[in-house]
CSV table of C-alpha atoms in Angstrom, one decimal:
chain,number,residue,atom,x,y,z
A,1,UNK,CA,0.0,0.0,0.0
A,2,UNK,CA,1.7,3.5,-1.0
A,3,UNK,CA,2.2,5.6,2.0
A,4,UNK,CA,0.1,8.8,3.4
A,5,UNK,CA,1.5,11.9,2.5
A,6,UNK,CA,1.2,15.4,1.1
A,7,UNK,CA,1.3,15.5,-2.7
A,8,UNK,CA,4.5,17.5,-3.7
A,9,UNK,CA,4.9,20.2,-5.7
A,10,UNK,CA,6.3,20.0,-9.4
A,11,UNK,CA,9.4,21.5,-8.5
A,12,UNK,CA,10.2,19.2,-5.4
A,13,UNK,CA,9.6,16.4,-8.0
A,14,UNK,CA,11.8,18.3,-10.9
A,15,UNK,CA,14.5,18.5,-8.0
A,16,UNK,CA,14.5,15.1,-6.7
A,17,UNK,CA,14.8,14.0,-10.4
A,18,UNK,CA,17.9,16.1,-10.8
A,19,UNK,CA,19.0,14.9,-7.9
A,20,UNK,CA,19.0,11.1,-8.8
A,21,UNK,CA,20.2,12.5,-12.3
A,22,UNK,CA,23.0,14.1,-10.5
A,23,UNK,CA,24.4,10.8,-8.5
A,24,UNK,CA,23.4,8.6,-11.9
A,25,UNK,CA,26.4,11.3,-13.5
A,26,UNK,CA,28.7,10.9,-10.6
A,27,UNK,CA,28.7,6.9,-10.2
A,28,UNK,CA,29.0,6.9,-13.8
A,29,UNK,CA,32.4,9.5,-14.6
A,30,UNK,CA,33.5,8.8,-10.5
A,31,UNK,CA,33.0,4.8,-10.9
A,32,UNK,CA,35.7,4.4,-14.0
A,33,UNK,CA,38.2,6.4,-12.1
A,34,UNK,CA,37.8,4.5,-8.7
A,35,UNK,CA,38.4,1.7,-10.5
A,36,UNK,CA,41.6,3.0,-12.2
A,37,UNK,CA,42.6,3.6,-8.8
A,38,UNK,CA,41.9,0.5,-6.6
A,39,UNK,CA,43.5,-1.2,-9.9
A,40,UNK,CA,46.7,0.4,-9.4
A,41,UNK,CA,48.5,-2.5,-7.9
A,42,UNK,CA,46.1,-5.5,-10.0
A,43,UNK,CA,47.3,-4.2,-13.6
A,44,UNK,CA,50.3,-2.3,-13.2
A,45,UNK,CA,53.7,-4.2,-13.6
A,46,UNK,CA,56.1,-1.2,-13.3
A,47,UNK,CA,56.5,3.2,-12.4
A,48,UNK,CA,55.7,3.4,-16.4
A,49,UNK,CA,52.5,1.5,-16.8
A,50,UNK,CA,50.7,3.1,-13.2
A,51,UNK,CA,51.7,6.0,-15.2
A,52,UNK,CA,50.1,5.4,-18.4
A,53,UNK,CA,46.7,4.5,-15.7
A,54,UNK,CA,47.2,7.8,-14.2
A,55,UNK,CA,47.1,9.5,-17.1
A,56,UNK,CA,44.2,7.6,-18.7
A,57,UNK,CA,42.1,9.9,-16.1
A,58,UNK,CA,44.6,12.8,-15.6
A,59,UNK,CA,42.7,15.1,-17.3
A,60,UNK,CA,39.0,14.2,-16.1
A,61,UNK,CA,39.1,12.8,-12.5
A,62,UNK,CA,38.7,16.1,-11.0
A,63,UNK,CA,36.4,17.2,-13.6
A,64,UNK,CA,33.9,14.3,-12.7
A,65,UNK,CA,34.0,15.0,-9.1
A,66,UNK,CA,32.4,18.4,-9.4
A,67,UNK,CA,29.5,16.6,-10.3
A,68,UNK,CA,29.6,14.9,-6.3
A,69,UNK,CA,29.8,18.7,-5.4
A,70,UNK,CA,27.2,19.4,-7.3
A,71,UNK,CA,24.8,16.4,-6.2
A,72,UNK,CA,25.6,17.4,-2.5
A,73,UNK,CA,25.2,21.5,-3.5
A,74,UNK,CA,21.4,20.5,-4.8
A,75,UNK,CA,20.7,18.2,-1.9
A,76,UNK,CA,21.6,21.1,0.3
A,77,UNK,CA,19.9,23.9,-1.4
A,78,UNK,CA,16.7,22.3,-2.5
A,79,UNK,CA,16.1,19.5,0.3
A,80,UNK,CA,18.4,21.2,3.4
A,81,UNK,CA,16.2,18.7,6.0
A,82,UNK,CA,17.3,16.3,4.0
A,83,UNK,CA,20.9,17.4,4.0
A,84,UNK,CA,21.1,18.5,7.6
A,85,UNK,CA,19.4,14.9,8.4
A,86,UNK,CA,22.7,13.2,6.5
A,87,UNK,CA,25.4,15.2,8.0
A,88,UNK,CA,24.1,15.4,11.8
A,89,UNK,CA,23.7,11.6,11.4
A,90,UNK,CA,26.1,10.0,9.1
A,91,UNK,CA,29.0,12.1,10.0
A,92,UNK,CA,31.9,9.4,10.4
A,93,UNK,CA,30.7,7.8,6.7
A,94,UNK,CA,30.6,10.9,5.4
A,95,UNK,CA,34.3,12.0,6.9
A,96,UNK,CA,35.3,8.3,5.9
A,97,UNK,CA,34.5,9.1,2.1
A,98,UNK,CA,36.4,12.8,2.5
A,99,UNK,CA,39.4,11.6,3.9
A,100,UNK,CA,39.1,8.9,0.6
A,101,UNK,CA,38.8,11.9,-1.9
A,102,UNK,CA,41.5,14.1,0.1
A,103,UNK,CA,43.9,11.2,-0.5
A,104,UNK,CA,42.9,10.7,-4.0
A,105,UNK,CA,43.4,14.3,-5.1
A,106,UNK,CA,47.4,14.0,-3.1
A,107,UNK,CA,48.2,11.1,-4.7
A,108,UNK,CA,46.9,12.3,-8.0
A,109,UNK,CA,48.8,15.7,-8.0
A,110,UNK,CA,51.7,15.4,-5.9
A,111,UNK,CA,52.7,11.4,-7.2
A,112,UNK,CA,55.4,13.5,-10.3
A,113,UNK,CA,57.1,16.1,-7.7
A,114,UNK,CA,59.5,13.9,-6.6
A,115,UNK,CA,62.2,11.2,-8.1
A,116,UNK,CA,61.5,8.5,-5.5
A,117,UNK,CA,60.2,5.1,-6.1
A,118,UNK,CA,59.0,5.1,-2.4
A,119,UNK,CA,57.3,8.4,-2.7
A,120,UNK,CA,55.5,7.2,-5.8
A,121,UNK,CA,54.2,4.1,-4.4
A,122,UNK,CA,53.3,5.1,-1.1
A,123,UNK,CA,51.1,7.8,-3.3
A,124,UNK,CA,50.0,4.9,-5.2
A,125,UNK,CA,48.8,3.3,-2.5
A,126,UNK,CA,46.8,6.8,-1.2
A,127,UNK,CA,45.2,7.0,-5.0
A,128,UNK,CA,44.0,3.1,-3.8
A,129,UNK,CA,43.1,3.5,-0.5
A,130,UNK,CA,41.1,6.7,-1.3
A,131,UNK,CA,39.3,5.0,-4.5
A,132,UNK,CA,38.3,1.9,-2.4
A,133,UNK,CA,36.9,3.9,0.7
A,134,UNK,CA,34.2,6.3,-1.1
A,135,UNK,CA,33.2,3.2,-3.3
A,136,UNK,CA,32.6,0.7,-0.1
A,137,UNK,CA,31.1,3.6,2.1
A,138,UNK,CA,28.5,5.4,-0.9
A,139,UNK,CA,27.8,1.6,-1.7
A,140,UNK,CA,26.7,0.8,1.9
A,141,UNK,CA,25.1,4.6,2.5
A,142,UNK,CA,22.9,3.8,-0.8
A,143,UNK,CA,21.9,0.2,0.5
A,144,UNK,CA,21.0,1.7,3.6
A,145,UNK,CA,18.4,4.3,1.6
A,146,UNK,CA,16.9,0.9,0.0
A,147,UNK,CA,16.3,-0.5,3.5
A,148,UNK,CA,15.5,2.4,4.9
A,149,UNK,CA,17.4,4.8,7.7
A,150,UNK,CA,15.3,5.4,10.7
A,151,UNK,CA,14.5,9.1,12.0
A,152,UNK,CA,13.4,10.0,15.8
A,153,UNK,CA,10.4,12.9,15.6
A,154,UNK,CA,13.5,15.5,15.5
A,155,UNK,CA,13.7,14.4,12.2
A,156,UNK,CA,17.7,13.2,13.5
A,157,UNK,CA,19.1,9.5,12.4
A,158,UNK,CA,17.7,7.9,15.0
A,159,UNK,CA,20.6,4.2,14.5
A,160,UNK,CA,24.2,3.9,15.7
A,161,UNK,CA,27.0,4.1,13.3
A,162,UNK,CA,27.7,0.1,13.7
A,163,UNK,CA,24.2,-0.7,13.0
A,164,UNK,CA,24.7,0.5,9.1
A,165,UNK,CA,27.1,-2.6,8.9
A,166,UNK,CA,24.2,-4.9,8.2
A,167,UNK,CA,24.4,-7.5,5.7
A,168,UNK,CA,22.6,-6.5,3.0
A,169,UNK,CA,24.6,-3.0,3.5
A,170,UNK,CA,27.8,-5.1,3.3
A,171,UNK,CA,26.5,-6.1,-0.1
A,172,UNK,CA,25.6,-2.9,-1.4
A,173,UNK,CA,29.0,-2.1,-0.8
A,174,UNK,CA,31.0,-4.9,-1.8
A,175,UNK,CA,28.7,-4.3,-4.9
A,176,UNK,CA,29.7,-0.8,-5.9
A,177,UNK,CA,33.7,-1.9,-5.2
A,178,UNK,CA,33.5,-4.7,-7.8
A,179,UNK,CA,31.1,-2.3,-10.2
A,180,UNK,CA,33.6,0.1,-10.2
A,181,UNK,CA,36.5,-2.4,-10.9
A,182,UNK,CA,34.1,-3.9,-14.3
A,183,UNK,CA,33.6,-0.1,-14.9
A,184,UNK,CA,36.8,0.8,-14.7
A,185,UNK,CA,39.2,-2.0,-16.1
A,186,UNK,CA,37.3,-1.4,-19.0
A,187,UNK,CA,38.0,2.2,-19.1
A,188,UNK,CA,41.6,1.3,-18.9
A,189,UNK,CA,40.8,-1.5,-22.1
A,190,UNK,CA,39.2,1.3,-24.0
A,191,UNK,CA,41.7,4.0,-23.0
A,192,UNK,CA,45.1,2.1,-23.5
A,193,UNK,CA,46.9,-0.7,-25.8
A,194,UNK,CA,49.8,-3.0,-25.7
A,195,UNK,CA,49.8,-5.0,-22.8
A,196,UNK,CA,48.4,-2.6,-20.1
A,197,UNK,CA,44.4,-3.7,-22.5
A,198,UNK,CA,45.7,-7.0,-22.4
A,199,UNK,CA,45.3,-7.3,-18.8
A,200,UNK,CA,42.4,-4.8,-18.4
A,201,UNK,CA,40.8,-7.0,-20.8
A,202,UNK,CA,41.4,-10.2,-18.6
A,203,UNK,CA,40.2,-8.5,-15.6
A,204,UNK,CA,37.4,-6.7,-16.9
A,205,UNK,CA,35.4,-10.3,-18.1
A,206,UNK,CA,36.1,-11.5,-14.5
A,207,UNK,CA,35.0,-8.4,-12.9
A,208,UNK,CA,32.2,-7.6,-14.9
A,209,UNK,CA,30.7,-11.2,-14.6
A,210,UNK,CA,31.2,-11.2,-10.7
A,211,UNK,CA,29.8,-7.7,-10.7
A,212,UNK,CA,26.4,-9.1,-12.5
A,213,UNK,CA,26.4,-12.0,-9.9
A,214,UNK,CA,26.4,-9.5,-6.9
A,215,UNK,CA,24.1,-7.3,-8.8
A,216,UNK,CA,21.4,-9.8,-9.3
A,217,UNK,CA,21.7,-10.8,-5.2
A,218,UNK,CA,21.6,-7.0,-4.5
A,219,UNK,CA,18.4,-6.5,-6.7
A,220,UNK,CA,16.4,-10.0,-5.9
A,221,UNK,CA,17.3,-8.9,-2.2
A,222,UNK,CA,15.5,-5.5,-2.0
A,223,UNK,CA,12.8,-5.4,-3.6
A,224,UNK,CA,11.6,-9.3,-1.8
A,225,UNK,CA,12.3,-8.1,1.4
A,226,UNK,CA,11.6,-4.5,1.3
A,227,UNK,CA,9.3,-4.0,-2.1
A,228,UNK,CA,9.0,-0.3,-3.0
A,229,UNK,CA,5.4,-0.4,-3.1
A,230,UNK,CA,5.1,-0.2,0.7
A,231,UNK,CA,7.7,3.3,1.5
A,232,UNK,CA,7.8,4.6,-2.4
A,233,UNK,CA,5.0,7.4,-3.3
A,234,UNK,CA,5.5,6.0,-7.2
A,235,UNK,CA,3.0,2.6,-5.1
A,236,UNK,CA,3.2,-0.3,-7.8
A,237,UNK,CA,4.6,1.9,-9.9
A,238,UNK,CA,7.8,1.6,-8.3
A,239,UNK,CA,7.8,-1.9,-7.4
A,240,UNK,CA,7.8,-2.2,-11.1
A,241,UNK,CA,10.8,0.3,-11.8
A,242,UNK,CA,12.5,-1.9,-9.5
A,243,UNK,CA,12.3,-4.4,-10.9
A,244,UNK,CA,12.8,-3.9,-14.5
A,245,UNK,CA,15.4,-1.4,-14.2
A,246,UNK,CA,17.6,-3.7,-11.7
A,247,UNK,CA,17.4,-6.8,-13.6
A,248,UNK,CA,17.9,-4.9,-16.7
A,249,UNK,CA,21.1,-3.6,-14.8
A,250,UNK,CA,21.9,-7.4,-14.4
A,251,UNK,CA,21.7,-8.2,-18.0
A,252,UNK,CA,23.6,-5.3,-19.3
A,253,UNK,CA,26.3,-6.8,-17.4
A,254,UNK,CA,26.1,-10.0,-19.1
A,255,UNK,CA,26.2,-8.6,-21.7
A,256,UNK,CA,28.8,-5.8,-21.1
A,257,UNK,CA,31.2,-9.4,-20.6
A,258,UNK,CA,30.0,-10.4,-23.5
A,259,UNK,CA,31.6,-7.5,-25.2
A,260,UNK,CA,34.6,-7.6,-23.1
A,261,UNK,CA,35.1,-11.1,-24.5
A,262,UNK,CA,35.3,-9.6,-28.0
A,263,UNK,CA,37.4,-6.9,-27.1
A,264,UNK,CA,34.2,-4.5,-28.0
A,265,UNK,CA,35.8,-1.7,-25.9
A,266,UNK,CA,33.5,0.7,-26.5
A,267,UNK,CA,30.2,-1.4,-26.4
A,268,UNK,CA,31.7,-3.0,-23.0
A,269,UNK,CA,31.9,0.7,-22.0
A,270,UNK,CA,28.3,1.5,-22.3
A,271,UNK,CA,26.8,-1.3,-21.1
A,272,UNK,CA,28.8,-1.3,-17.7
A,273,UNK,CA,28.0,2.5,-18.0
A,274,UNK,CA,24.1,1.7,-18.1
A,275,UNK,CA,24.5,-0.6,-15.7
A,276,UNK,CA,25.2,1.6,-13.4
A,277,UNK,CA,22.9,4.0,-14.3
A,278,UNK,CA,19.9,1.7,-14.0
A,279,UNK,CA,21.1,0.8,-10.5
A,280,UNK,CA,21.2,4.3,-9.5
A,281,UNK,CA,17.6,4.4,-11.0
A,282,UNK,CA,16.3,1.8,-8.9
A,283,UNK,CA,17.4,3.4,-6.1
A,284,UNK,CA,16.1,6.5,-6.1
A,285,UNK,CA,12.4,5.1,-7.0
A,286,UNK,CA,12.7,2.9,-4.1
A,287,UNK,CA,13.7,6.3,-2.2
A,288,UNK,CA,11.2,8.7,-3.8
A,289,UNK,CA,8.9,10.8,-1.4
A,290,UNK,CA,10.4,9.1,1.7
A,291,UNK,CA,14.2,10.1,0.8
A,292,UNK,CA,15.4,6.7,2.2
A,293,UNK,CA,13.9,7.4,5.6
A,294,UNK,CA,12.0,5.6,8.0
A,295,UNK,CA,10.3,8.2,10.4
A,296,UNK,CA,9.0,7.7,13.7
A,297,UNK,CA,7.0,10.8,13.7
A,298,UNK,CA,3.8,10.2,10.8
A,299,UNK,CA,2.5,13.1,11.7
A,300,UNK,CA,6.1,15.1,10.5
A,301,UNK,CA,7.9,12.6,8.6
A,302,UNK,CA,11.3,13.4,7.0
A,303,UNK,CA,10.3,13.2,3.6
A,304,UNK,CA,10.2,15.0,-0.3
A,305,UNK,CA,7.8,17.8,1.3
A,306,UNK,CA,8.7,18.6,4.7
A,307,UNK,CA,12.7,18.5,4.1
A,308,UNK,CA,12.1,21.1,0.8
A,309,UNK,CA,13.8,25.1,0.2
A,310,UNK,CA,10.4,27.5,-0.4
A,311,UNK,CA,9.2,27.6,-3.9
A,312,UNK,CA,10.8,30.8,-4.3
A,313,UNK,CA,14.2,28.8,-3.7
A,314,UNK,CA,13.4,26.0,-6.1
A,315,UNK,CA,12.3,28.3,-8.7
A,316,UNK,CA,15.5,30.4,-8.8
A,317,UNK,CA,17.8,27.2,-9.1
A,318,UNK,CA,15.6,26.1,-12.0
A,319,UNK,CA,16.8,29.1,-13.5
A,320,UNK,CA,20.3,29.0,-12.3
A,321,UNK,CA,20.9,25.1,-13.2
A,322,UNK,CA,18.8,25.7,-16.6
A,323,UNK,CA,22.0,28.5,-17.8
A,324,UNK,CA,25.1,26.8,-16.2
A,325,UNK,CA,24.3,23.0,-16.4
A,326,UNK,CA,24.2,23.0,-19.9
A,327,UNK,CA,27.6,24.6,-20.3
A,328,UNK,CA,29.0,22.5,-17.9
A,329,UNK,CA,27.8,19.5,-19.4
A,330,UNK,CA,29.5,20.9,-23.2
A,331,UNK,CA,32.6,21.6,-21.6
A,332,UNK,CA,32.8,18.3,-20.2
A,333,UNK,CA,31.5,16.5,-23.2
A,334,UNK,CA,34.9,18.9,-25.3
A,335,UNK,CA,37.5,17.7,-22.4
A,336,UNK,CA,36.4,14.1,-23.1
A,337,UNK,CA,36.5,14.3,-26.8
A,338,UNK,CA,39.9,16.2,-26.7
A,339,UNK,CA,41.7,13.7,-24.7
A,340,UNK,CA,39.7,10.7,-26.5
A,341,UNK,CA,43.0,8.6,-28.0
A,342,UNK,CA,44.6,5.6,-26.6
A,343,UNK,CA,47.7,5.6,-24.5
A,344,UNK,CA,50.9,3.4,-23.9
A,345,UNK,CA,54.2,3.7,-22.6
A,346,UNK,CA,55.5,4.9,-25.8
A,347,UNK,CA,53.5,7.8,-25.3
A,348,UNK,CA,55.3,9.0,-22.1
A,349,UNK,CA,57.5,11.7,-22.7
A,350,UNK,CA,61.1,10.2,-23.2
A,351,UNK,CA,62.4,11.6,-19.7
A,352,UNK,CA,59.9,10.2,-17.7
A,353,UNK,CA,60.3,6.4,-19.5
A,354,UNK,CA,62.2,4.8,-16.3
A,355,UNK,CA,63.5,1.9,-18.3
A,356,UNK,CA,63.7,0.5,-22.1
A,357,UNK,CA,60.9,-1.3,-23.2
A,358,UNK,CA,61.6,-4.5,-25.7
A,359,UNK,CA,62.5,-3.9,-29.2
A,360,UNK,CA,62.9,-0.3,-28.2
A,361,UNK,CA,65.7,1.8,-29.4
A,362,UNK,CA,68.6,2.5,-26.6
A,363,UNK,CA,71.1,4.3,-29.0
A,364,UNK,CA,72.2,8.0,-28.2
């Protein structure tokens, strides 16, 4: 039976959409690059090849965590109950997944300022670290929103940080660590040749097919024990989104290791890439209206109304996303086509090549 509520207004429901749009854009860009970095140590086999990894996202990694800045920016501008309700209550997770991102961005940008072997692989190691943290901590936060995250009548998380660790938590984030290795070895496949694809492509049939197996526990999980009809405002309407869009996520994982198997780089690509997506799309229409709360107040539940900015607020970010969103989204779209071309050790600059490679010229 849907839940009791008040019917929200057209811009609380355009918001939440560009909310889940936002995430959808972040797990997609964010997930390749945590994989490049928890793969790190898995693919590498000298300094030259992390390189050639590095580099494969140099250009875009910090690029495609705007868009977490800007998922956060809109949870905080047009749902700030919703926000304040996260960051009173989730505080350590939260922390967890900054400390992951501060490490990231050292690793990423200080990794070339010294000649040290040690320097560069204890940075290595930060760039892993702080790729596998965000990816196990957003995968249990999101698997907590399925289940639902209880709220005392001060509209504060009303469960202890340990209780968070539940098991199908635990699988939500296992999930989104082995996603994001599928998703981003076969960045790496796509993005590189010589041997560095060779072994992407290797890992990336594993990955992608272990991925699928977790995916399909993750889905048949939710929406038995906790179907979206009962919390969701969408009623049977999401318990049918659920459904479809997270078995679909399944099979576009089978498939995406189908194309992995022909060294379809590309197609591989997408179909991780959509499988994500339609995860991130099951989600949220298991969250609508309730926001992935359970509140112990029904008569002022944390939820898609009561958490809202005025309509005044929500009608000048309309505006404000409609003009810089768009440009945003060109500029990245340019920065991606730009830097489009495989890479290999052989295009390193000459200097920073720390040994000779077979068949390579060593004379002068």
């Amino acid at each position: 039976m849907t839940p009791m509520h008040a019917d929200p207004t057209t811009l609380q429901m355009v918001w939440f959409g560009l909310s889940a749009v936002l995430w959808l854009g972040y797990f997609f860009l964010e997930g390749f690059d945590y994989g490049v970095g928890m793969l790190l140590p898995v693919l590498a086999r000298d300094d030259d090849e992390r390189r050639v990894m590095i580099n494969t996202i140099g250009p875009v990694w910090d690029g495609n965590e705007v868009w977490l800045l800007t998922a956060g920016g809109a949870m905080f501008a047009a749902f700030p109950g919703w926000y304040a309700s996260l960051f009173s209550g989730l505080y350590l997770p939260l922390f967890l997944v900054l400390l992951g991102l501060i490490l990231r961005g050292i690793a990423f940008e200080y990794r070339t300022k010294r000649d040290s072997k040690e320097w560069k692989a204890g940075l290595d190691w930060c760039a892993t670290i702080g790729s596998f943290l965000p990816s196990l901590v957003f995968g249990i936060g999101f698997a907590n929103f399925v289940k639902g995250i209880k709220v005392g009548p001060d509209q504060l998380i009303a469960q202890g940080f340990w209780s968070l660790f539940n098991p199908f938590a635990l699988l939500g984030g296992v999930l989104f660590v082995v996603l994001f290795l599928a998703h981003g070895a076969v960045f790496i496949a796509l993005k590189t040749k010589g041997e560095i694809r060779t072994r992407a492509n290797g890992f990336a049939l594993k990955a992608t097919l272990a991925s699928a197996v977790l995916m399909a526990a993750f889905v048949l999980w939710q929406n038995i024990a906790w179907p979206a009809a009962e919390t969701s405002w969408l009623g049977t309407a999401a318990t049918a989104i659920c459904w479809v869009f997270g078995l679909m996520a399944v099979a576009y994982l089978f498939i995406a290791a189908a194309m992995v198997k022909k060294e379809r780089d590309g197609w591989a690509f997408a179909f991780t890439g959509l499988a994500i997506a339609f995860l991130v799309i099951d989600i949220f229409a298991k969250m609508y209206g309730n926001l992935g709360f359970i509140s112990a107040d029904t008569g002022l539940p944390l939820d898609m109304t009561t958490a809202s900015s005025s309509p005044y607020t929500l009608t000048l970010m309309t505006i404000a996303s409609g003009c810089a969103v768009p440009v945003v989204v060109g500029y990245q779209a340019w920065s991606y086509w730009v830097f489009r071309k495989r890479l290999g050790v052989g295009n390193l600059p000459q200097m920073a090549i720390t040994k000779p490679r077979r068949g390579a010229s060593t004379a002068g």
